[in-house]
Short mmCIF file of C-alpha atoms in Angstrom, two decimals:
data_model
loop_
_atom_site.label_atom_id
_atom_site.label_comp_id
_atom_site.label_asym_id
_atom_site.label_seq_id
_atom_site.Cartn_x
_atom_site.Cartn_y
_atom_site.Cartn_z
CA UNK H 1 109.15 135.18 127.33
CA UNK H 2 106.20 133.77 125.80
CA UNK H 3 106.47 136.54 122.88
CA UNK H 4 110.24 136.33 122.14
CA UNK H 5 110.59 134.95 118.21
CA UNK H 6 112.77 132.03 117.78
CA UNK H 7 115.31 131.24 115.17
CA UNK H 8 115.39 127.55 114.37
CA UNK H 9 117.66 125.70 111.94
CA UNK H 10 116.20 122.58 110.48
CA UNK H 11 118.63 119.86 109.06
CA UNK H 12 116.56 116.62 107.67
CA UNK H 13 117.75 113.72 106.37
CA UNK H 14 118.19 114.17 102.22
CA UNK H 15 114.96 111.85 102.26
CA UNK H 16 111.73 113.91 100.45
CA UNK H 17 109.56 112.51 103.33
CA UNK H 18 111.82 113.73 105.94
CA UNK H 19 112.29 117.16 103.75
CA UNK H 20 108.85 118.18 103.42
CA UNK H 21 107.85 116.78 107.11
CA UNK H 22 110.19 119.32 108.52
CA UNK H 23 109.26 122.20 106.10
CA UNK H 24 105.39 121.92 107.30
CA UNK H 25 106.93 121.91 110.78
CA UNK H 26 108.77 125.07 109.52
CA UNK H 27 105.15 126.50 107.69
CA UNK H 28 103.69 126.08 111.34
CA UNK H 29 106.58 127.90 113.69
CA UNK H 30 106.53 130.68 110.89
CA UNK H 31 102.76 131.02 111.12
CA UNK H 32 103.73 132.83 114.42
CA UNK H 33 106.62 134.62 113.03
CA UNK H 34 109.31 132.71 113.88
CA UNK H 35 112.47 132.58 111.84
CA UNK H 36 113.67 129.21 109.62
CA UNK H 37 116.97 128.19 108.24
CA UNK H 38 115.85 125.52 106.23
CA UNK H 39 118.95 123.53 104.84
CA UNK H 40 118.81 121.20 101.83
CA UNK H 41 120.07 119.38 99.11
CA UNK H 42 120.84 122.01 96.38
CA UNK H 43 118.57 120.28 93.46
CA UNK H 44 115.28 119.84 96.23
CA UNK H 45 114.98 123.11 96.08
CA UNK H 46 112.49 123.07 92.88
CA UNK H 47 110.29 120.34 94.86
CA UNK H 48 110.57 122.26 98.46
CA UNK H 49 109.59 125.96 96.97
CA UNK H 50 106.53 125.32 96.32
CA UNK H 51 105.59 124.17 100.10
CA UNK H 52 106.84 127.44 101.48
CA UNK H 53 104.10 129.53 102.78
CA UNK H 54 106.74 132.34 104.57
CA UNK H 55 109.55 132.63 102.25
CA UNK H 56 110.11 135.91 104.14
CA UNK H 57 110.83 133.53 107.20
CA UNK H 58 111.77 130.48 105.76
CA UNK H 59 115.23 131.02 104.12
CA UNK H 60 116.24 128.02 102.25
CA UNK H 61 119.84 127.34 102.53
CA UNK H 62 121.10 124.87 99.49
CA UNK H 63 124.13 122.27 100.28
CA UNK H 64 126.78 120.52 97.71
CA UNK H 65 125.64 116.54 99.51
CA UNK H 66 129.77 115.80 99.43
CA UNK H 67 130.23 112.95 96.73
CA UNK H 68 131.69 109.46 98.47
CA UNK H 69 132.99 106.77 96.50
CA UNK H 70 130.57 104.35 95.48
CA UNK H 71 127.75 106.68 95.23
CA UNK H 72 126.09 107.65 91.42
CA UNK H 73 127.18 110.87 90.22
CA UNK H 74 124.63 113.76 91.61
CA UNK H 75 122.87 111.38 93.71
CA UNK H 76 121.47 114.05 96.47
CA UNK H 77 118.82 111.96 98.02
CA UNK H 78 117.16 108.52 98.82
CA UNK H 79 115.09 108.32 95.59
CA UNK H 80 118.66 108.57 93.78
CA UNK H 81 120.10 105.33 95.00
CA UNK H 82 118.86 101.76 96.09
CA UNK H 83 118.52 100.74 100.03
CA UNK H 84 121.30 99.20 99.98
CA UNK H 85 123.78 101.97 99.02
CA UNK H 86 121.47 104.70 101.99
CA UNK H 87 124.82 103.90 104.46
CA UNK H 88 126.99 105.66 101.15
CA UNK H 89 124.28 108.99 101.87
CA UNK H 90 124.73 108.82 105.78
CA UNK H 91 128.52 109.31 105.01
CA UNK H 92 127.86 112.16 102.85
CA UNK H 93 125.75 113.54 105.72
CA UNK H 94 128.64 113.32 107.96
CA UNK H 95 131.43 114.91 105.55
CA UNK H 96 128.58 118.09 105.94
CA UNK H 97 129.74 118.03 109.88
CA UNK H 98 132.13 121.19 109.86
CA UNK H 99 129.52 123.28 107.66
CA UNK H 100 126.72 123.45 109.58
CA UNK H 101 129.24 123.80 112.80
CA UNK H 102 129.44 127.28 110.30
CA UNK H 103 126.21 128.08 109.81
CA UNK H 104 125.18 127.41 113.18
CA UNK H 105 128.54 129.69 114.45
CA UNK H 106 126.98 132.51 111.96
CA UNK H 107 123.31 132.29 112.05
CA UNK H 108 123.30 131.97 116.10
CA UNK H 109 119.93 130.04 115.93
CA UNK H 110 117.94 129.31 119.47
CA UNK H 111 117.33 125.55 118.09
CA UNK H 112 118.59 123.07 115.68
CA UNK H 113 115.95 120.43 114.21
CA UNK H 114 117.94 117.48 112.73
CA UNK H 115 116.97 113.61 112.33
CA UNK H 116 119.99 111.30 111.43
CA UNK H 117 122.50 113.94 111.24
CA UNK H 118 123.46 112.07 115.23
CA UNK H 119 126.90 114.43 115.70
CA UNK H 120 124.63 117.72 115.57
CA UNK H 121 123.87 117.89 119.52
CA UNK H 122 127.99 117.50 119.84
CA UNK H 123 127.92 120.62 117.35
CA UNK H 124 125.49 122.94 119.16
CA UNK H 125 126.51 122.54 122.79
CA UNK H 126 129.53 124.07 122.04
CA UNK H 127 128.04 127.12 120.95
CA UNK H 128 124.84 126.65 123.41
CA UNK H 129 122.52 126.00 120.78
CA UNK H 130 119.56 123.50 121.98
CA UNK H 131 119.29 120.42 120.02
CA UNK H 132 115.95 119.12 119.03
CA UNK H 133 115.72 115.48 117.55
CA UNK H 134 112.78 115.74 115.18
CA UNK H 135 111.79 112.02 114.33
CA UNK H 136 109.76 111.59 110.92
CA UNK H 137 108.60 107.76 112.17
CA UNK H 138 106.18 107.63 115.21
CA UNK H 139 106.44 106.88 118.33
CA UNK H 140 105.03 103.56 118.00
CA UNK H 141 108.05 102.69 115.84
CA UNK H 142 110.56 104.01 117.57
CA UNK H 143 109.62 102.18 120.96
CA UNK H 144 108.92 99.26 119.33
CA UNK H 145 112.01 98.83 116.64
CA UNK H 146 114.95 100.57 118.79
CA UNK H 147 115.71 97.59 120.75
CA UNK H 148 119.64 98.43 121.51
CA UNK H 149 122.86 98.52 119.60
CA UNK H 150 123.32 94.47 119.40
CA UNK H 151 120.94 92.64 116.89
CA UNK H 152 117.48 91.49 117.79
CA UNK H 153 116.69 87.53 117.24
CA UNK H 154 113.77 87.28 114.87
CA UNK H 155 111.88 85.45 117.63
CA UNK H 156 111.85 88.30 119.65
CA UNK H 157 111.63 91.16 117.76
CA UNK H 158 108.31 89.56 116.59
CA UNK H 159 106.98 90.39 120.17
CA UNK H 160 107.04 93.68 121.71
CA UNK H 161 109.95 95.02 123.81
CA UNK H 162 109.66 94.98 127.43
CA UNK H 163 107.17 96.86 129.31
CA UNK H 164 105.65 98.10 125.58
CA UNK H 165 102.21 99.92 126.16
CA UNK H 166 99.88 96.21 126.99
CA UNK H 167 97.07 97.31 124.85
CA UNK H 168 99.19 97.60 121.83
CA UNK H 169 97.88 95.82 118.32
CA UNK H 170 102.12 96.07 117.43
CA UNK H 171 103.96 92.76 116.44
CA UNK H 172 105.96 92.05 113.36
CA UNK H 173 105.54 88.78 110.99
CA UNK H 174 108.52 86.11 111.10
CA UNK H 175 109.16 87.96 107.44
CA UNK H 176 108.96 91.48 108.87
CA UNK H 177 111.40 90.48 111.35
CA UNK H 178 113.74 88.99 109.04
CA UNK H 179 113.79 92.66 107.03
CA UNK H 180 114.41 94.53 110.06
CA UNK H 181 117.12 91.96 111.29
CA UNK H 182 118.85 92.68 107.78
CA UNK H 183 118.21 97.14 108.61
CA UNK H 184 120.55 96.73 111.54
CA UNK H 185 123.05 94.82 109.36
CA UNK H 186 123.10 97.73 106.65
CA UNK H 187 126.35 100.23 107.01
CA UNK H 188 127.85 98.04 109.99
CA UNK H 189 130.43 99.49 112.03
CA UNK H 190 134.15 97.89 111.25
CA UNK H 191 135.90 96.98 114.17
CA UNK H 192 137.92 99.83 115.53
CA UNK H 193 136.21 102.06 114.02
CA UNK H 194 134.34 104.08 116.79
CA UNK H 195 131.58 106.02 116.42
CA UNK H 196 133.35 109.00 114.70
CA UNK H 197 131.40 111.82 117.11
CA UNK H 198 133.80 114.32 117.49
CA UNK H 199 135.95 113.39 114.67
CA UNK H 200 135.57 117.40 113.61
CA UNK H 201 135.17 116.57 109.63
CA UNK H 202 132.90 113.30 110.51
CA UNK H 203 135.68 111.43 108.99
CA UNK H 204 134.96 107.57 109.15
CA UNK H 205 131.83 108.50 110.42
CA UNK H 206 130.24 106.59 107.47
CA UNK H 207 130.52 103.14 109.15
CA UNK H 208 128.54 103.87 111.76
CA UNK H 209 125.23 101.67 111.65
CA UNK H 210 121.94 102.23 110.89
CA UNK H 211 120.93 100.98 114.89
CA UNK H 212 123.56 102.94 116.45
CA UNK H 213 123.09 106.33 114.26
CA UNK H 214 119.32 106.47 115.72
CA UNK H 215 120.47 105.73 119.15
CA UNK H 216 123.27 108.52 119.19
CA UNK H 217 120.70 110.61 117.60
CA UNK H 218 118.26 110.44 120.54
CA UNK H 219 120.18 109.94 122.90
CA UNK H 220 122.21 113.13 122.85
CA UNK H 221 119.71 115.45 122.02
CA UNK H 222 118.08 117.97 124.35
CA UNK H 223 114.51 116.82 123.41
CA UNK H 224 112.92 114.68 121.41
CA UNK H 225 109.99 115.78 118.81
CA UNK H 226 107.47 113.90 117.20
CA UNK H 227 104.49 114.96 114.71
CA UNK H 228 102.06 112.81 116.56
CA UNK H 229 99.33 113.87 119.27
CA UNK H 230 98.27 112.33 122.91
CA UNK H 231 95.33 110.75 121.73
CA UNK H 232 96.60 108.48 118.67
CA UNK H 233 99.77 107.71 120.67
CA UNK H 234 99.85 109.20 123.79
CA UNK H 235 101.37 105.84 125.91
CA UNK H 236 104.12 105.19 123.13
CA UNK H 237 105.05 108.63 123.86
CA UNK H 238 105.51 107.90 127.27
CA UNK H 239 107.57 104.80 126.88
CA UNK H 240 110.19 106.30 124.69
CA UNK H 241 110.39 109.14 127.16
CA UNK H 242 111.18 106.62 129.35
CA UNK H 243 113.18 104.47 127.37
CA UNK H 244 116.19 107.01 126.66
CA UNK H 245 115.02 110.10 130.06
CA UNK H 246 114.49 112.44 127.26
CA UNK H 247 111.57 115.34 127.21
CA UNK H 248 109.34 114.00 124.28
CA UNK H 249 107.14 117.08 122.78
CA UNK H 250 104.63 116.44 121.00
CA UNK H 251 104.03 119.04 117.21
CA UNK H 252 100.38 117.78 116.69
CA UNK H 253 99.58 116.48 113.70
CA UNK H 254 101.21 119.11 111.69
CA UNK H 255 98.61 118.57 108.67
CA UNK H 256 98.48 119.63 105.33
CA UNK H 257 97.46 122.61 103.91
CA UNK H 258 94.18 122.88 102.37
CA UNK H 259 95.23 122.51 98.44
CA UNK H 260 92.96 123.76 95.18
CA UNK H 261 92.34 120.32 93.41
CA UNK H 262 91.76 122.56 90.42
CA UNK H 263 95.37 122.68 90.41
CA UNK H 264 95.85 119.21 89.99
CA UNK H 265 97.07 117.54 86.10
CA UNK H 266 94.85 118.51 83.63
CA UNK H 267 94.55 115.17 81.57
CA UNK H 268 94.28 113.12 85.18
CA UNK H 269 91.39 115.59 86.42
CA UNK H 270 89.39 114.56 83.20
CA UNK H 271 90.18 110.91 83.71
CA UNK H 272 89.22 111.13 87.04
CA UNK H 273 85.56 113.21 87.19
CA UNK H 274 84.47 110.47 84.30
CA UNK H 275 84.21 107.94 87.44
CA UNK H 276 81.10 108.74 89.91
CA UNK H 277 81.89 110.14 93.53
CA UNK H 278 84.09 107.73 95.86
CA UNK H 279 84.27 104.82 93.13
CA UNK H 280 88.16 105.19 92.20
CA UNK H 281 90.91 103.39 93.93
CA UNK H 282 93.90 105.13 93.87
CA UNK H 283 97.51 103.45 94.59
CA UNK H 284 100.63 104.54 95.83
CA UNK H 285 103.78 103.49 96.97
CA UNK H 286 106.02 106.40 97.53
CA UNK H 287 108.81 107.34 95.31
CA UNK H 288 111.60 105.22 97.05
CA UNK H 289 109.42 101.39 97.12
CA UNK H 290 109.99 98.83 94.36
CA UNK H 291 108.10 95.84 94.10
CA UNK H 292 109.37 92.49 92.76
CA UNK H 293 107.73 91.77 89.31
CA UNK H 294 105.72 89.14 90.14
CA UNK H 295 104.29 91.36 93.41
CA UNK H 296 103.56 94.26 91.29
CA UNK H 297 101.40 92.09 88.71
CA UNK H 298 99.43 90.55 91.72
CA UNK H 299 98.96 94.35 93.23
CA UNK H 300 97.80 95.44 89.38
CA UNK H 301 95.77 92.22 89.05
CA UNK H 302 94.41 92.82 92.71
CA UNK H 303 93.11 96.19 91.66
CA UNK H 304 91.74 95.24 88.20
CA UNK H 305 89.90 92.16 90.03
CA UNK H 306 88.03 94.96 92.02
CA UNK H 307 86.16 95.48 89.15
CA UNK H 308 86.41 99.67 90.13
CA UNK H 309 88.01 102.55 88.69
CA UNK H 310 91.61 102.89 89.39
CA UNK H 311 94.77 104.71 89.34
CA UNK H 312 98.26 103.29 90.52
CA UNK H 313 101.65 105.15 90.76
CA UNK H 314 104.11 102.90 91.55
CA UNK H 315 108.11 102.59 90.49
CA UNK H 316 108.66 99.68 87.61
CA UNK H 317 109.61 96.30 89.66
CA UNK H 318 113.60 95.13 90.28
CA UNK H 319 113.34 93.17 86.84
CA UNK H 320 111.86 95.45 84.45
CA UNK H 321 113.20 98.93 82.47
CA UNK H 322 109.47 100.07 82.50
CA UNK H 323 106.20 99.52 83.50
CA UNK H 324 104.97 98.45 80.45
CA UNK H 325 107.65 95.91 80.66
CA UNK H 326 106.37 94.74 83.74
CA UNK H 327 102.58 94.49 83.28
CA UNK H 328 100.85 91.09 82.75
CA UNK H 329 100.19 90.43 79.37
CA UNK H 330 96.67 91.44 78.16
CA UNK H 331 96.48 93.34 80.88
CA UNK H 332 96.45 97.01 79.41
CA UNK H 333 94.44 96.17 76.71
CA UNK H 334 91.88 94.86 79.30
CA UNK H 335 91.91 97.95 81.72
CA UNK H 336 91.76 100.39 78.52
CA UNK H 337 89.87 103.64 80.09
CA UNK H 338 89.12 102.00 83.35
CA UNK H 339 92.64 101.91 84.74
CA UNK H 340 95.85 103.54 84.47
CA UNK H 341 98.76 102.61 85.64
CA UNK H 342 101.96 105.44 85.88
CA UNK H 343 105.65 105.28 86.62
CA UNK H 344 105.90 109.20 87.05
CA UNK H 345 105.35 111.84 89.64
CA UNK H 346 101.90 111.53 91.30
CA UNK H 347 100.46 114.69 92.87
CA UNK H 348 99.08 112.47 95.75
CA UNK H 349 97.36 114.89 98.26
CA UNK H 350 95.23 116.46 95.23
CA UNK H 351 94.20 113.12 94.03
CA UNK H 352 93.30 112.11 97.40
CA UNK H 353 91.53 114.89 97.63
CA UNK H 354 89.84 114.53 94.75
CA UNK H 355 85.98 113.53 95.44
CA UNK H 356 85.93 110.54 92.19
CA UNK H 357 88.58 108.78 94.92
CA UNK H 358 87.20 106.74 97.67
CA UNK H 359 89.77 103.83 98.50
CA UNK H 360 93.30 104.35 98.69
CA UNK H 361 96.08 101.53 98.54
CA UNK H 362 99.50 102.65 100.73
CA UNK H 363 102.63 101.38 101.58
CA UNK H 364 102.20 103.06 105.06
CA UNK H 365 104.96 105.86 105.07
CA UNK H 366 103.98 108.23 107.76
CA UNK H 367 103.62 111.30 105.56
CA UNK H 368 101.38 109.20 103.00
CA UNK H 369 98.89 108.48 106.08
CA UNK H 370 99.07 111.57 107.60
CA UNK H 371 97.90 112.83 104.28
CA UNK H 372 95.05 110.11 103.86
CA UNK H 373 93.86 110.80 107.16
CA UNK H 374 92.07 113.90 106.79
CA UNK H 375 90.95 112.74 103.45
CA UNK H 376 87.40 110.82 102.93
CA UNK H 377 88.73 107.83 101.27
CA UNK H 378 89.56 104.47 102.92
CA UNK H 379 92.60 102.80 103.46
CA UNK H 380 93.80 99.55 102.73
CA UNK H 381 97.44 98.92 103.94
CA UNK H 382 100.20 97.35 102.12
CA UNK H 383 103.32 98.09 104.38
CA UNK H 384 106.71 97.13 102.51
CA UNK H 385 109.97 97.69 104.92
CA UNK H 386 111.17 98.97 108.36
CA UNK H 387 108.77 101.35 110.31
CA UNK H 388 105.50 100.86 107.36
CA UNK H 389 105.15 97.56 109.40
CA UNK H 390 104.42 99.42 112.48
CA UNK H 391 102.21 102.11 111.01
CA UNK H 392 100.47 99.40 109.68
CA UNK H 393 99.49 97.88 113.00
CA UNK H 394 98.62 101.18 114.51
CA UNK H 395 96.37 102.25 111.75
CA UNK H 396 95.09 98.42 111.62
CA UNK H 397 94.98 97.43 114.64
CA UNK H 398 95.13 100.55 117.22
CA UNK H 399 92.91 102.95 115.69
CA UNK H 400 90.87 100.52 113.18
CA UNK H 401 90.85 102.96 110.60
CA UNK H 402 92.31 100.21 107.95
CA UNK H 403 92.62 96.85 106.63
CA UNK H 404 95.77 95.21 105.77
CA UNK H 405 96.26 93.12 102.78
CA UNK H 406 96.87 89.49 103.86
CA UNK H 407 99.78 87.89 103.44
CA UNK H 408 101.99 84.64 103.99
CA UNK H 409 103.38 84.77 107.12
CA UNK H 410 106.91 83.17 105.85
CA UNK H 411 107.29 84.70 103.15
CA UNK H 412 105.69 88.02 103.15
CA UNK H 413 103.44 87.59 99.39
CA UNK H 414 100.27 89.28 98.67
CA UNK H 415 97.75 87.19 96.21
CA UNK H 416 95.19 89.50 93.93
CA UNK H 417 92.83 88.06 95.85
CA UNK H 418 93.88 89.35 98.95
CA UNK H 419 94.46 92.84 97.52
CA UNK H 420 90.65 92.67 95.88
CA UNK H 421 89.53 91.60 99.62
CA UNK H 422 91.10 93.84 101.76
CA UNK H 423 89.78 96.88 98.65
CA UNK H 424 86.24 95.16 98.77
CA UNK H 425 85.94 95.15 102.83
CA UNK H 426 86.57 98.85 103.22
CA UNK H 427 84.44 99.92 99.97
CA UNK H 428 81.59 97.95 100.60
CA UNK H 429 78.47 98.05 103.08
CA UNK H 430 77.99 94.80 103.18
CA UNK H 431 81.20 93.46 105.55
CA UNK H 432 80.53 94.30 109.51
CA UNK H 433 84.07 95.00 109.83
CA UNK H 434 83.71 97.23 106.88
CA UNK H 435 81.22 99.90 108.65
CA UNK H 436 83.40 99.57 111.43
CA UNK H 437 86.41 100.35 110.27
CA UNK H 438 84.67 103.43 108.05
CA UNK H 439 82.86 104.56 111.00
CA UNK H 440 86.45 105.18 112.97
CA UNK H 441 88.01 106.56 109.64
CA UNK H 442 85.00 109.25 109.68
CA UNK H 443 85.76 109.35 114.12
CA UNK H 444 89.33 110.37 113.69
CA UNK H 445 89.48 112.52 110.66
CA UNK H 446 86.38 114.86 112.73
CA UNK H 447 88.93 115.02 115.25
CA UNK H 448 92.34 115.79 113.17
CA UNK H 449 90.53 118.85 111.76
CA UNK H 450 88.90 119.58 114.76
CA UNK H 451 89.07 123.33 115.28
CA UNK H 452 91.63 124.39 117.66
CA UNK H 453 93.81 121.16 117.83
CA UNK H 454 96.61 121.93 115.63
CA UNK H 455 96.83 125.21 116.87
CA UNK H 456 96.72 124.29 120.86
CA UNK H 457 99.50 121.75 119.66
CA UNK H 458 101.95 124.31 118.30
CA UNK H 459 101.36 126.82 120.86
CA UNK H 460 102.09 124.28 123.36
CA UNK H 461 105.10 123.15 121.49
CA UNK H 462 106.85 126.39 121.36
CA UNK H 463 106.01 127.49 125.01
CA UNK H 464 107.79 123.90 125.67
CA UNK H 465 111.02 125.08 123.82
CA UNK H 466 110.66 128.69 125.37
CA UNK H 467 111.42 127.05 128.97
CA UNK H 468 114.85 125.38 127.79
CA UNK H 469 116.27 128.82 126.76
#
């Protein structure tokens, strides 16, 4: 049994995070020659290529994402569309429903990865396909943010739910609260309108909420996944296993592939090897997170205070075209060959591994951090919405390996100086907590590379799966 080659489907959320989480899964499983169906949207294919290490295993499988009213012409993903129109792309999801009850009738896979896609364990049962929920937030988040289909008071979702691991560092701000109260609110079901499992075309499946979609999605499963190991999170493991009397397997750490950073922009490299080793801070905020104007000049002021090096790749703020429209006045004049700041694509795992970088500012998306973790540079942690909030207490708080920007507790703003401080802290030898937190960094990125982990991670995870067929 233990030799018998798999075929696994893998439907992720059109999210790039959730895309390329599930494609290293997929890099991993076909490491050991298993075979992939890896389903997309048709124009990620250009961004997703690239990551595939088997394309003799891992046959990508491009989908039309079905247009609904109200969304933009060609919109395919996340980073096409504000927050606020993400319950317009969960319908689209669901108008997929009778294709990939297709593919999965042709292809005749073992196992079908999916996230928010919640009607896909309804789908493989009935042609005895096992249904693996494969959760791109961690475990941490999940236990402490799924708190039940009715809404949360502020009050209390600022404490952890009951019978949360005790030694947790987790709780939320009054302000965090407040943004996750407003998540639950986001694609609310109309009355009447059930759930929509089982609807056959996922019909009106649209207005199911954000709360409820998760739920369904782990709670009819046949396991749940995560890309997390024992020792960073072993007890949050164990009370979502709990929480909905699911197997939870664990992937590992699934971690990146050693990249060339010869490969990375030529005019950037340049930039960057002017600036001695472990000097430059580098600044990132995903491709989905915009800032409000006067936010982002307090981050870009916060970095030029530093007095270092640094590079920032962030989306212009809600009230500006451009970045250039948005940056303080004077300021690029000031920063002139000692700072850049850049609206466009960032190659972020070659400029984090880059050895001119030694600090680097996040927003706390788990793909970002899993990335930064096996890096040398130190973190300073600026989470912005939903499960960042959580990763930020666990990298924080939990494992140490971090500082958090301070911020008003009502309110939620940053100051430069509190975005200089929290840089400052981890770059400097000076600050106690400083060597501290630097010392765990160094503790737990020996032990992510570790020889043998990863490896004893997968194995285990496949001879898991093995024992449901």
């Amino acid at each position: 049994m233990e030799d018998k080659k798999l075929t696994f489907v893998m439907y992720p959320w059109y999210a790039m995070g959730h895309l390329t989480s599930f494609l290293h899964l997929s890099n991993k499983l076909a490491d050991r020659g298993h075979t992939i169906f890896f389903i997309h949207p048709t124009n990620t294919l250009s961004k997703l290529e690239k990551f595939n290490l088997y394309p003799q295993l891992i046959n990508f499988i491009s989908i039309t994402v079905p247009h609904v009213e109200g969304l933009p012409i060609g919109a395919e993903t996340t980073s096409d569309i504000p927050i606020f129109k993400q319950n317009l792309l969960w319908q689209a999801l669901d108008l997929t429903q009778q294709k990939i009850e297709s593919l999965i009738q042709e292809l005749k896979p073992h196992f079908i990865l999916y996230d928010f896609a919640y009607w896909v364990p309804l789908v493989a049962r009935k042609y005895g396909v096992k249904s693996i929920h494969y959760c791109s937030i961690t475990p941490s988040s999940v236990g402490y943010l799924m708190r039940g289909e009715k809404p949360t008071p502020e009050d209390e979702m600022m404490e952890p739910p009951l019978g949360f691991p005790p030694n947790s560092s987790i709780k939320l701000h009054k302000y965090e609260a407040r943004l996750i109260a407003a998540l639950h609110s986001i694609g609310k079901e109309s009355s009447g309108s059930g759930s929509g499992l089982g609807s056959g075309s996922g019909s009106g499946s649209g207005s199911v909420s954000f709360t409820r979609r998760l739920l369904l999605a782990f709670q009819d499963g046949d396991v749940i996944a995560f890309k997390t190991t024992k020792e960073i999170e072993g007890p949050y493991c164990e009370f979502v296993e709990n929480k909905f009397k699911k197997p939870v397997i664990l992937a590992g750490p699934i971690l990146p592939e050693p990249i060339d950073t010869s490969n990375l922009e030529e005019n950037l490299s340049k930039w960057l090897e002017k600036f001695q080793e472990k000097t430059v801070i580098f600044c990132a905020f995903g491709s989905e997170c915009k800032l409000k104007k006067e936010q982002f000049q307090e981050l870009v002021l916060g970095l030029e205070l530093t007095g270092l090096p640094f590079f920032a790749a962030l989306k212009p703020p809600f009230e500006a075209e451009t970045i250039e429209d948005a940056l303080p006045e004077g300021f690029k004049e000031r920063i002139e060959g000692k700072g850049i700041v850049h609206s466009g694509w960032a190659e972020q795992q070659l400029i984090l591994s880059h050895p001119s970088v030694g600090c680097f500012v996040t927003h706390c998306g788990g793909n970002s951090l899993s990335e930064a973790m096996i890096t040398e540079g130190q973190l300073v942690l600026v989470p912005n919405f939903g499960d960042q909030f959580v990763n930020a207490r666990l990298f924080g708080g939990d494992l140490r390996v971090g500082v958090e920007v301070e911020r008003d507790e009502e309110n939620g703003l940053f100051t430069r100086e509190s975005v200089c401080k929290a840089i400052k802290m981890v770059m400097n030898d000076e600050s106690e907590e400083g060597r501290e937190i630097r010392a765990n960094r160094a503790k737990w990125r020996e032990f992510l590379l570790s020889k043998g982990l990863e490896d004893s991670y997968i194995d285990a995870f496949v001879q898991k799966l093995q024992t449901l067929l």
